[in-house]
Coordinates of C-alpha atoms and ligand atoms in Angstrom, one line a residue:
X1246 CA -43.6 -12.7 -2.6
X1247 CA -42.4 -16.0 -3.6
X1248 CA -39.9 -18.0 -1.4
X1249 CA -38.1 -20.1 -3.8
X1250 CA -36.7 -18.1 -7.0
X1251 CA -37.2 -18.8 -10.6
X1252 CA -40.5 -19.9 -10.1
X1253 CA -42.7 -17.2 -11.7
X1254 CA -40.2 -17.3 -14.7
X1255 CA -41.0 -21.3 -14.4
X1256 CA -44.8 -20.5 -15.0
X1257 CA -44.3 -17.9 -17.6
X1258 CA -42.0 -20.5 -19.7
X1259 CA -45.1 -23.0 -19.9
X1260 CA -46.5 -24.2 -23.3
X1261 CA -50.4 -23.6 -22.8
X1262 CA -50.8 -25.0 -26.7
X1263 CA -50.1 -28.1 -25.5
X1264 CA -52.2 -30.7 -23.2
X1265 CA -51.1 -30.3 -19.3
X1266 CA -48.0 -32.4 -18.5
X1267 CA -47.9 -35.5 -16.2
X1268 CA -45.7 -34.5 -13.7
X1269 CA -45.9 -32.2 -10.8
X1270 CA -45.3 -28.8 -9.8
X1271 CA -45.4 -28.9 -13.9
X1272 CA -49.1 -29.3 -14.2
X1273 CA -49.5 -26.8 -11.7
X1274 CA -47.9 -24.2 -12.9
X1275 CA -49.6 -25.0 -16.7
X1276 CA -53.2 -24.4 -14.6
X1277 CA -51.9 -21.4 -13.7
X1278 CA -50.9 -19.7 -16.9
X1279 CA -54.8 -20.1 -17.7
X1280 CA -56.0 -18.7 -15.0
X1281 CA -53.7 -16.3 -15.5
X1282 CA -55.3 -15.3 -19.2
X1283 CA -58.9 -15.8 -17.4
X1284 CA -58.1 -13.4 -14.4
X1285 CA -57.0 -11.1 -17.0
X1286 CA -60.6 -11.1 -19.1
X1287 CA -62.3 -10.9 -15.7
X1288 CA -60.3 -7.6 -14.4
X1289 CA -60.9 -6.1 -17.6
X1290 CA -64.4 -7.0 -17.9
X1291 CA -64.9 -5.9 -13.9
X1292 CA -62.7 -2.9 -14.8
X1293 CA -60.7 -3.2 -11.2
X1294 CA -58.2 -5.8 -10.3
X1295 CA -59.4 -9.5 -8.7
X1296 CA -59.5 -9.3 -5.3
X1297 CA -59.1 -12.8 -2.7
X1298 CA -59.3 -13.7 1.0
X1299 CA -57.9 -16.6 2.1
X1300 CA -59.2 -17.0 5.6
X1301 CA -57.2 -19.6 8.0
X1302 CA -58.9 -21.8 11.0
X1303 CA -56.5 -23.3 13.3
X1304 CA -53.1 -23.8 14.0
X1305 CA -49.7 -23.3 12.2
X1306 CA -49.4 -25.8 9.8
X1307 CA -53.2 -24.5 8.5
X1308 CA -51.3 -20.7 8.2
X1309 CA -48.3 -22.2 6.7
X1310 CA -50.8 -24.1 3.8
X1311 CA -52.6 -20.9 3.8
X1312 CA -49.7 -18.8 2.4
X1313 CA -49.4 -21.1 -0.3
X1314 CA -53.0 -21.0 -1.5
X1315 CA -52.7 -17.1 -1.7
X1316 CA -48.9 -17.4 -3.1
X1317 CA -50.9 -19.4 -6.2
X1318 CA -53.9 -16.7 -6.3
X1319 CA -51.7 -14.1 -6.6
X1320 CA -49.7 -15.6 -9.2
X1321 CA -52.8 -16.3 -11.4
X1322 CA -53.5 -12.5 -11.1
X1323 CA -55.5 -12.0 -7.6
X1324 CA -55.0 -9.2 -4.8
X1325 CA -54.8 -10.5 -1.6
X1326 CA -57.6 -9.1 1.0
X1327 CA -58.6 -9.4 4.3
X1328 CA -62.3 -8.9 3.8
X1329 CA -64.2 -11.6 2.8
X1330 CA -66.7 -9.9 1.0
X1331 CA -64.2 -10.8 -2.1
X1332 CA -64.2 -11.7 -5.4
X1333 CA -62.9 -15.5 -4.4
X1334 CA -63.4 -16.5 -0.8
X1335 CA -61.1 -19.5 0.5
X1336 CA -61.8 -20.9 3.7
X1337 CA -59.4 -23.3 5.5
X1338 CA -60.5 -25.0 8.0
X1339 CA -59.9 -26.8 11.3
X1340 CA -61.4 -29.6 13.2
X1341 CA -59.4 -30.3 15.7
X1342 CA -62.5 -29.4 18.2
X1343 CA -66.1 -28.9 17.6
X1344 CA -66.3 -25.0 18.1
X1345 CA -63.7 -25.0 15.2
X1346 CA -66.6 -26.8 12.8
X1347 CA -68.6 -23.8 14.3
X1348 CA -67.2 -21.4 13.3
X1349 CA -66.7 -21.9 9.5
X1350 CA -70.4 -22.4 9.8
X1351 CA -70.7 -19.0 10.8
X1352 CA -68.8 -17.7 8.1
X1353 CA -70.1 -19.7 5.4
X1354 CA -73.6 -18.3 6.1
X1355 CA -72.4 -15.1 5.7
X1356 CA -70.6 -15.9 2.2
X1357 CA -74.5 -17.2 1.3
X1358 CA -75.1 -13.7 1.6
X1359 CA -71.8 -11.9 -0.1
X1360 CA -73.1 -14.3 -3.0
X1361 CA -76.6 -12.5 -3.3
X1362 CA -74.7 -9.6 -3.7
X1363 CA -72.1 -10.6 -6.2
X1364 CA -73.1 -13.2 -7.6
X1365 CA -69.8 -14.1 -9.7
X1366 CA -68.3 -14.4 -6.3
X1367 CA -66.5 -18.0 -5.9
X1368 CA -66.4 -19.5 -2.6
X1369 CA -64.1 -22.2 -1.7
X1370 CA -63.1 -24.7 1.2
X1371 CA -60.5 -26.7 2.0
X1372 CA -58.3 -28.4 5.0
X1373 CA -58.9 -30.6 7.8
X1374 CA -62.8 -30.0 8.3
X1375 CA -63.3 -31.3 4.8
X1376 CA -61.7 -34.8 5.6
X1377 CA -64.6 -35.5 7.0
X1378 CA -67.3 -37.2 5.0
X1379 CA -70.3 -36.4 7.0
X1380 CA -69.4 -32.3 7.2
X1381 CA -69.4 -32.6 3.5
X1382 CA -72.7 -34.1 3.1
X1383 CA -73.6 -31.5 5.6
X1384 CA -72.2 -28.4 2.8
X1385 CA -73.6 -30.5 -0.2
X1386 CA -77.1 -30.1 1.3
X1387 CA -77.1 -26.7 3.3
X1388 CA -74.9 -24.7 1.4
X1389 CA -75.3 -25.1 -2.2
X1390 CA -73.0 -21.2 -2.5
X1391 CA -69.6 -23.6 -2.3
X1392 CA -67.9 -23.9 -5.3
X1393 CA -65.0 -26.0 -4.4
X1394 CA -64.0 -28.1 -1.9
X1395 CA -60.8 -29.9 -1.5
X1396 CA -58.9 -31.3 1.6
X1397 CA -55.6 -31.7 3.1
X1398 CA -53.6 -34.3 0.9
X1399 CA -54.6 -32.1 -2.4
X1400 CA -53.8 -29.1 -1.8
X1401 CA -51.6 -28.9 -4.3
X1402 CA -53.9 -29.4 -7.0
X1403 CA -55.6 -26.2 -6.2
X1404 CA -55.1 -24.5 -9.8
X1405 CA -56.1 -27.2 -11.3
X1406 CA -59.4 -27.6 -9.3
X1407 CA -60.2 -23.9 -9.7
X1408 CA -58.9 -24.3 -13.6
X1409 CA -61.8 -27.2 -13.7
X1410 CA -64.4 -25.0 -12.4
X1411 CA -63.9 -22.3 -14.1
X1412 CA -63.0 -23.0 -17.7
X1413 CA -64.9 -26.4 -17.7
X1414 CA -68.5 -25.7 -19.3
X1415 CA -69.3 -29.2 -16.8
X1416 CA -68.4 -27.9 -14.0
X1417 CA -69.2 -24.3 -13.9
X1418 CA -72.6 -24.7 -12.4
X1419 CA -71.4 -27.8 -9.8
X1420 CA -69.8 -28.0 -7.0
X1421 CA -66.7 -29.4 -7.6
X1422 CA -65.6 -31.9 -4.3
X1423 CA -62.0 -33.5 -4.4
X1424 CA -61.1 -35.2 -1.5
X1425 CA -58.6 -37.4 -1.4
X1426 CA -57.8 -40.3 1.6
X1427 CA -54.3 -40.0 2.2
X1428 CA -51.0 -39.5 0.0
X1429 CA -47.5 -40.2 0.3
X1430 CA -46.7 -37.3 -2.5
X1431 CA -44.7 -34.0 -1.2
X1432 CA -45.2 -31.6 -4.3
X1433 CA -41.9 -28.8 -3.6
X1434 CA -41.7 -25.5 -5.4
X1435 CA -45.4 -23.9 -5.8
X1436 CA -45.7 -20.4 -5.5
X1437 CA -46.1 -19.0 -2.1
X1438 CA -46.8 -15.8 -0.4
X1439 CA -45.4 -15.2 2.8
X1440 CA -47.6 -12.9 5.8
X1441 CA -44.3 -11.4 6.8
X1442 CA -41.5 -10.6 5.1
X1443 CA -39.2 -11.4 8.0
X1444 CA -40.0 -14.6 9.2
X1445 CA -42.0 -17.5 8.3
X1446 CA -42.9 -21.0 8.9
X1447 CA -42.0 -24.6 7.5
X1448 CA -43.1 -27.8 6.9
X1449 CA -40.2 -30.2 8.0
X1450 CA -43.0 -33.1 7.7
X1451 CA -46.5 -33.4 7.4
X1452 CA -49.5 -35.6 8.9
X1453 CA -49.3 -37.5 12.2
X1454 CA -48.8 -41.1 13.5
X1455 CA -48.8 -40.9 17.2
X1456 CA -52.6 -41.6 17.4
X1457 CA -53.2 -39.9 20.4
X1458 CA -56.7 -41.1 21.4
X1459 CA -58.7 -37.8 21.6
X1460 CA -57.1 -36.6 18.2
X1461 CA -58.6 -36.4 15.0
X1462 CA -55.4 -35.1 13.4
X1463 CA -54.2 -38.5 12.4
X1464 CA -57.3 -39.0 10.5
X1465 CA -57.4 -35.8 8.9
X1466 CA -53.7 -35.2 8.0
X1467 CA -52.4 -38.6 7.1
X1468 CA -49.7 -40.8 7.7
X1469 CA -46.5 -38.9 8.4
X1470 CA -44.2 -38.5 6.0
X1471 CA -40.8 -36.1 6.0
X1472 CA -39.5 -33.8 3.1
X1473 CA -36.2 -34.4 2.1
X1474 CA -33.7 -32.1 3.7
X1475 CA -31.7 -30.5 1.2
X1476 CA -35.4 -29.4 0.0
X1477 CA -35.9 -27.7 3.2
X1478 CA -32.9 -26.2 3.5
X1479 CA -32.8 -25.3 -0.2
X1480 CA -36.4 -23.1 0.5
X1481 CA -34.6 -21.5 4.0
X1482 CA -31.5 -20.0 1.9
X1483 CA -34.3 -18.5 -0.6
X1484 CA -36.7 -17.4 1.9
X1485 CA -33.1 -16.0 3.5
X1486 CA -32.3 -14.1 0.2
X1487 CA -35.1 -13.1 0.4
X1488 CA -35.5 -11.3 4.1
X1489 CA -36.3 -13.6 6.2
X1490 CA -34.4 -13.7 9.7
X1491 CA -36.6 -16.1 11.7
X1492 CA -37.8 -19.5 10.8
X1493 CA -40.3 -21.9 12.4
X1494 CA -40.1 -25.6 11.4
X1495 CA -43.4 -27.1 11.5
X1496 CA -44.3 -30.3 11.9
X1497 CA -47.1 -31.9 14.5
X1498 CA -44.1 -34.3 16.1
X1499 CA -41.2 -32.8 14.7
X1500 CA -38.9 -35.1 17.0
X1501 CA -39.3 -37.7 14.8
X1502 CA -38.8 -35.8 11.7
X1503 CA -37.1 -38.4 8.4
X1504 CA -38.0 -41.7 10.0
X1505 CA -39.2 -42.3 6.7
X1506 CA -36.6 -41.5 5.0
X1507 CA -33.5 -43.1 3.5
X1508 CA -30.3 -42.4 5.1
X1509 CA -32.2 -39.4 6.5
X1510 CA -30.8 -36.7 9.3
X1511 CA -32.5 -36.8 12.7
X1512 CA -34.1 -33.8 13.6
X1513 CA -31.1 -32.4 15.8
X1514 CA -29.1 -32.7 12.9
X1515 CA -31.5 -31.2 10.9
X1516 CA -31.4 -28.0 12.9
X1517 CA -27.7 -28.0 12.8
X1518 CA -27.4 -27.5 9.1
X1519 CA -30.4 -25.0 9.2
X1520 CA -28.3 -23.2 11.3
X1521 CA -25.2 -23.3 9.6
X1522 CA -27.5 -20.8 7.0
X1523 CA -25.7 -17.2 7.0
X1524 CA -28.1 -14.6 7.2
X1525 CA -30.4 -16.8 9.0
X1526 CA -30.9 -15.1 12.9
X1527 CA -33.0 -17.1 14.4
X1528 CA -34.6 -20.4 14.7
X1529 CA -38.1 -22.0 16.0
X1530 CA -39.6 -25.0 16.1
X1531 CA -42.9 -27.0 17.1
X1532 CA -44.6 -29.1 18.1
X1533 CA -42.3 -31.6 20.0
X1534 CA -43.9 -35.1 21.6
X1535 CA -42.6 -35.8 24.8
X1536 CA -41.9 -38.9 24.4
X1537 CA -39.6 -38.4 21.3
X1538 CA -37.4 -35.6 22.9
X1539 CA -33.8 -36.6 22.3
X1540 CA -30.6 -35.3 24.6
X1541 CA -29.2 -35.2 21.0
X1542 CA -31.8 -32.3 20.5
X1543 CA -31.2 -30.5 23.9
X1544 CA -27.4 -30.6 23.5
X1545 CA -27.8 -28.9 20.2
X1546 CA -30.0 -26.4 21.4
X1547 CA -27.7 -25.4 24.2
X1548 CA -24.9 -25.2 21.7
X1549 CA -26.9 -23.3 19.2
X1550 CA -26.7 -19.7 18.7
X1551 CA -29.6 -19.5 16.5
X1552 CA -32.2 -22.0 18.0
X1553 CA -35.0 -19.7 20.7
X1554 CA -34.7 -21.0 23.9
X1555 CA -38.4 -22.1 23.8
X1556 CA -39.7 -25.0 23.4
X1557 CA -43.5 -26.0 23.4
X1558 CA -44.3 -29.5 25.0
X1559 CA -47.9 -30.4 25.1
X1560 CA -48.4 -32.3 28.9
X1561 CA -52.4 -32.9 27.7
X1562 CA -52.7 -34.0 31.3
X1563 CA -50.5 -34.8 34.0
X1564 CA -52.2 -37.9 35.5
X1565 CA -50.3 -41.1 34.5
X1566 CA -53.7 -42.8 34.1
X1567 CA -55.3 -40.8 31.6
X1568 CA -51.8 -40.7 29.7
X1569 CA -52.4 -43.7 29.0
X1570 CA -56.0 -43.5 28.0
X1571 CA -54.7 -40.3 25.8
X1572 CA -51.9 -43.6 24.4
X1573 CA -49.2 -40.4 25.3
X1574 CA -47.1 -42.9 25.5
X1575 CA -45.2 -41.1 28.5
X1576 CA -46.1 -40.9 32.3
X1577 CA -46.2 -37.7 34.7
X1578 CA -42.8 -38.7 36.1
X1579 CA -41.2 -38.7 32.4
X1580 CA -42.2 -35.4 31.8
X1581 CA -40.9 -33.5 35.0
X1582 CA -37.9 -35.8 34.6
X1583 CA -37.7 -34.4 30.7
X1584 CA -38.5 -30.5 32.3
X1585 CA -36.0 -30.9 35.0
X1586 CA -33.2 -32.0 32.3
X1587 CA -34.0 -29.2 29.7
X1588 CA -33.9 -27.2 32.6
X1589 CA -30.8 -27.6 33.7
X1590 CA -29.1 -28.0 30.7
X1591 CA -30.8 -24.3 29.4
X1592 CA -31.5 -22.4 32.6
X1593 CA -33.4 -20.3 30.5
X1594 CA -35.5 -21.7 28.4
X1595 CA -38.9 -20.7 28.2
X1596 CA -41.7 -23.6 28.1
X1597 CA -45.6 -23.8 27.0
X1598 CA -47.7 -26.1 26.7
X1599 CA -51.0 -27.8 25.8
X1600 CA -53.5 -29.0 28.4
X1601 CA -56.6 -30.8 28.0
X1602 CA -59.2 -31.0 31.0
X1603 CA -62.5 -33.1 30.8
X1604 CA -60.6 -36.6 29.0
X1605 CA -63.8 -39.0 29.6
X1606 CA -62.9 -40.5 33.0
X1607 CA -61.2 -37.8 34.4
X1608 CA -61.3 -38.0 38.1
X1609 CA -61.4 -34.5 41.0
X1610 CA -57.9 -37.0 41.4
X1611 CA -56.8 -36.9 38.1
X1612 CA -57.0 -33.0 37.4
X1613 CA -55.1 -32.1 40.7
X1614 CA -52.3 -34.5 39.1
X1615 CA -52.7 -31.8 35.8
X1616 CA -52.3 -29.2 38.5
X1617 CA -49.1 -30.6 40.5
X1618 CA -47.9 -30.6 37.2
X1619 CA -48.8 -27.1 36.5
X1620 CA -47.5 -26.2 39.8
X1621 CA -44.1 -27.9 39.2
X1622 CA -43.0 -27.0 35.6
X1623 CA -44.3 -23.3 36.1
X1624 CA -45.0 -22.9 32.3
X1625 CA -44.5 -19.3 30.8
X1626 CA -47.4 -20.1 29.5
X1627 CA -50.3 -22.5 28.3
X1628 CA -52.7 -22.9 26.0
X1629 CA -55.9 -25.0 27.9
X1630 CA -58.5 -26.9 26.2
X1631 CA -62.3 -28.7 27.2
X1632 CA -62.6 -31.9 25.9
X1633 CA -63.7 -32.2 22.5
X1634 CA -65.6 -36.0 21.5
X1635 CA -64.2 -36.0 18.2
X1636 CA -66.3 -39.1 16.1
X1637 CA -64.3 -42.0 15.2
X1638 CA -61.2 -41.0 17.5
X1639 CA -61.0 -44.0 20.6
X1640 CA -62.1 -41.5 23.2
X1641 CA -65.2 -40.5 21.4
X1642 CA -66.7 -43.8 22.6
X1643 CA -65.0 -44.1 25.8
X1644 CA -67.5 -44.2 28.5
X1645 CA -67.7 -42.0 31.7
X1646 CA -67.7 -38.6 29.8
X1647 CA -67.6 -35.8 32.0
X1648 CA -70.4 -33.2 32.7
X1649 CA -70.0 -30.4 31.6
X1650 CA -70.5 -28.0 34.9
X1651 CA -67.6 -30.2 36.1
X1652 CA -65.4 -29.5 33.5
X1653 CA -65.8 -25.8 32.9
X1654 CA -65.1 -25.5 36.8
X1655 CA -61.7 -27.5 36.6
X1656 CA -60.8 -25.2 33.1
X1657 CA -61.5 -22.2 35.5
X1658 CA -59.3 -23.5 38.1
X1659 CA -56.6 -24.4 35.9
X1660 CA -56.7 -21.1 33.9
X1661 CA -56.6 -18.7 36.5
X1662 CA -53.5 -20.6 38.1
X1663 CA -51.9 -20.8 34.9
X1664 CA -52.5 -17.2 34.4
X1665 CA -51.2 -16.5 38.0
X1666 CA -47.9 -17.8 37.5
X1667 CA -47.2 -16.6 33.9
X1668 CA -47.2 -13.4 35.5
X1669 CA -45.0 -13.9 38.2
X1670 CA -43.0 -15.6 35.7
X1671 CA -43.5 -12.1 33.8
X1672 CA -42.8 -9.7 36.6
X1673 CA -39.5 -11.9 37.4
X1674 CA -38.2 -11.1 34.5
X1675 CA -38.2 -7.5 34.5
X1676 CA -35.6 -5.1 34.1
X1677 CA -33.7 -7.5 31.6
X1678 CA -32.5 -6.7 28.4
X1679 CA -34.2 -8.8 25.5
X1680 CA -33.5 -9.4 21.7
X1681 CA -36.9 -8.5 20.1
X1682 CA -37.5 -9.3 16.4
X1683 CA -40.3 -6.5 15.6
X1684 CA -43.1 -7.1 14.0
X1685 CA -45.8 -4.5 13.5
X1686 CA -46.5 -1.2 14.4
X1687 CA -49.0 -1.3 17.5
X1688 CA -52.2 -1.5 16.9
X1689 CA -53.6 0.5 19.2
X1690 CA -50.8 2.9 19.8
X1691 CA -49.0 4.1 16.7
X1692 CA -45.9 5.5 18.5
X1693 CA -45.0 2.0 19.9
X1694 CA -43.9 -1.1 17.6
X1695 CA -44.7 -4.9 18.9
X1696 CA -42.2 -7.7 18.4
X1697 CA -41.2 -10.9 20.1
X1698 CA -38.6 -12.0 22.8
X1699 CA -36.6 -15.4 21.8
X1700 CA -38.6 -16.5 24.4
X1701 CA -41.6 -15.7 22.2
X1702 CA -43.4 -13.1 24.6
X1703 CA -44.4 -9.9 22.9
X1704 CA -42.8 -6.6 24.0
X1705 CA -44.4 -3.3 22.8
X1706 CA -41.8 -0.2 23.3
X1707 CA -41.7 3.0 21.2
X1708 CA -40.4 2.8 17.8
X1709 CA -41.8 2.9 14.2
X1710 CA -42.3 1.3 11.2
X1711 CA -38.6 1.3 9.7
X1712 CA -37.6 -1.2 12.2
X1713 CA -39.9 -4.0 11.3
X1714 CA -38.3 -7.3 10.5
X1715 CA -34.7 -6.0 12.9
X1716 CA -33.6 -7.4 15.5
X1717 CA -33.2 -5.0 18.5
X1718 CA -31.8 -5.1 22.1
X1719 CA -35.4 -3.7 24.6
X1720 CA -35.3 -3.6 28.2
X1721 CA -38.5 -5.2 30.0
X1722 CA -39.8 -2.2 31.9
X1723 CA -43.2 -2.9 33.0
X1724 CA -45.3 -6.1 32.7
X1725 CA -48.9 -6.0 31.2
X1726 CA -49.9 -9.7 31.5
X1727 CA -49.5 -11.5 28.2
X1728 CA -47.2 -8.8 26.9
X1729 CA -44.8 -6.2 28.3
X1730 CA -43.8 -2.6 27.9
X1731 CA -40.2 -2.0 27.3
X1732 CA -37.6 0.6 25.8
X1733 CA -35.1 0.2 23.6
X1734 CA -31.4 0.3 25.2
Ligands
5AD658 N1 -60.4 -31.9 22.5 C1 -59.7 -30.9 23.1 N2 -58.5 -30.6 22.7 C2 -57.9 -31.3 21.8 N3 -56.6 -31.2 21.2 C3 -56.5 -32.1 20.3 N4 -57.6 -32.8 20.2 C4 -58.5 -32.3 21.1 C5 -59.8 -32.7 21.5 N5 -60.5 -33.7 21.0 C6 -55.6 -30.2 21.7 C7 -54.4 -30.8 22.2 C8 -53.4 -30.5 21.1 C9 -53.9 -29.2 20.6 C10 -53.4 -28.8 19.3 O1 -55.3 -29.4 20.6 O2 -54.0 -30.2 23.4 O3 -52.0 -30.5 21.6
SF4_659 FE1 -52.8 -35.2 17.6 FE2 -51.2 -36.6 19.3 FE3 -50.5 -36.3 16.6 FE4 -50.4 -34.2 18.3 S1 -49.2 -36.0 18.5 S2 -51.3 -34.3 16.2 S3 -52.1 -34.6 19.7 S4 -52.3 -37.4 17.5

């Protein structure tokens, strides 16, 4: 499913005879249309149609790129898989922490051994792991069963990479690595392929400039820099046309979203045009800095009709001191003081967040700050992490690391209380009648659907598959911790 029309007829309407144009999505699309004659050979020699797995690490933005990459595979001719015991294997990855490097370490020892089997197999990898040189020295020595890597800023390119491998007699027995630095260029209208046909996310902006001083993001992603917004709202109204009733605009600090832009909107007024989009139900957003949360924004959101009442705003700890180590830029008494005003202005609203525990220098002092906090904001819910060193961040070389029996016991602390009052929060809110946007048929339970509250907690009640992608009034009847069971009303 592709999100902006015309574009398939775009790709078909390309001159292979001649050499590949200059410009972009041009190019692209010209890769394409030969890997479109090549996929062909390849079915009919393999006598069943190409299948690919595009396998995502990480957070949304990662999901969003990975749609893309299997929008282009299955324009050049692929099936799209789950299994990654494929025909083309594309992993994309995440770095963010170490156990995320892990973990495609995992996986690509066990593409080593899909290989043996089929040995035509290609495996490929891409995103923020392969920003970093020393992982790819790592690959380039240990696992030789990589065909392609490529990293965050060319993503776009990937036909042409995969054209270069595969129809280039030089490269087909390389490895071909393209990585590029940074880049200031926002390629629009490639092919995409959405996971559901209801909703999806996207990019307002893309890379990061708040340095935050445990984060690699910054480093992996790039300088931020904003698409234009008739662009974005120009891909909503297709991706409307096309089915979709809920949008998420990504972005890692969407708050400041067109500070590089000419005459741009500010983010508020951004999601006051995507709202004036008929056909267009509901709106999401994340992530939003504290520091850059306007009363422009919360003023719209309380006007909106469209725009969840949800919000998530990452606290990463609530000790003034180590905000400032982190360079958050804002202090504990900012934040309640931001909480108490969204608060009052949406009674509502429903508010996450992000917590780190185990900053280098983190005191028994600083962590019951995090915890007031906790105590204070009473977060629906939150997503806790253990300190990651990340190399060449600031905090990697910070001294007075913490031990790591001291950490996991604070993370076990914080997480049960966390858990504790999400489901008070939970059990408080039973009885009511919710908007749930459905999403799945259960996938345990056949005779029960799962969707999503505005709120964003999930709400299985009985139903089947012909209401996926509608919006339906459920009461909340019984709370089962991080989801509930309700009935339709
Ligand atoms: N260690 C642990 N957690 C981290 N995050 C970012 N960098 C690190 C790190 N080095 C967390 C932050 C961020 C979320 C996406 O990941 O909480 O908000
Ligand atoms: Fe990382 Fe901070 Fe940027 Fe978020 S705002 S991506 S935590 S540097």
């Amino acid at each position: 499913m592709t999100d902006y029309s015309g574009i398939d007829e775009k790709i078909r309407e390309i001159d292979i005879t001649c050499p590949p144009p200059e410009q972009e999505p041009e190019r692209q699309y010209y890769f394409i249309r030969l890997l479109q004659d090549w996929s062909r050979e390849q079915t009919e020699r393999k006598g069943r149609p190409l299948q690919a797995c595009v396998k995502t690490f990480g957070c949304q933005m990662n999901a969003r790129d990975s749609e893309k990459l299997s929008g282009i595979l299955k324009c050049i001719g692929y099936e799209i898989t789950e299994k990654e015991e494929a025909d083309l294997t594309l992993y994309n990855t995440c770095t963010v922490r170490e156990n995320a490097n892990q973990k495609v370490y995992g996986h690509l020892g066990q593409a080593k051994k899909y290989k043996e089997k089929n040995p035509d197999m290609l495996t490929m990898l891409c995103g923020c792991m392969m920003q970093e040189p020393e992982e790819i020295a790592y690959i380039e020595k240990s696992f030789r069963n990589v065909d392609i890597i490529f990293g965050t800023h060319n993503i776009f390119k990937f036909a042409e990479l995969m054209a270069m491998k595969v129809l280039d007699e030089k490269s087909r027995d390389k490895m071909v690595v393209a990585v590029w630095e940074d880049t200031t260029e926002i390629v629009e209208e490639l092919p995409n392929r959405r996971k559901y046909f209801f909703k999806s996310g996207i990019n307002i902006m893309f890379g990061c400039n708040n340095f935050c001083s445990y984060c690699i993001v910054p480093y992996v992603r790039g300088r931020e820099r904003s698409r234009e917004p008739e662009d974005i709202l120009a891909e909503i109204r297709c991706m409307v046309q096309d089915g979709v009733v809920e949008v998420m605009l990504l972005g890692q600090n969407v708050n400041s979203y067109g500070k590089n832009l000419d005459n741009s909107l500010s983010f508020a007024q951004l999601l006051q045009r995507v709202e004036e989009i008929p056909g267009l139900e509901r709106i999401r957003f994340m992530t939003s800095h504290p520091k850059d949360l306007s009363d422009e924004l919360i003023q719209v959101m309380k006007e909106s009709r469209k725009i969840c009442h949800q919000l998530h705003l990452p606290l990463q700890s609530g000790s003034s001191r180590l905000l400032k180590k982190m360079n958050r830029r804002y202090t504990k008494e900012d934040y309640l003081l931001l909480v108490e005003k969204l608060r009052a202005e949406i009674p509502d609203i429903a508010i996450t967040t992000d917590i780190i525990v185990g900053f280098p220098g983190e005191t028994e002092e600083d962590f019951a700050e995090t915890m007031d906090v906790v105590e204070k904001v009473k977060y629906d819910s939150a997503f806790t992490f253990i300190y990651s060193k990340r190399t060449g961040t600031p905090a990697a070389s910070m001294e007075e690391q913490i031990p790591e029996p001291v950490v996991k016991e604070r993370f076990q602390r914080l997480l049960a209380r966390i858990q504790e009052i999400g489901a008070e929060k939970a059990r408080a809110s039973l009885g009511q009648t919710e908007q749930v946007l459905v999403e799945e048929v259960n996938r345990q339970d056949a005779s029960l659907v799962t969707g999503r509250t505005g709120g964003n907690y999930l709400v299985h009640f009985p139903g089947d598959a012909s209401l996926i992608g509608q919006i339906v009034p459920v009461r909340l009847r019984e709370s089962k911790g991080f989801y509930y069971l309700g009935e339709r009303v």
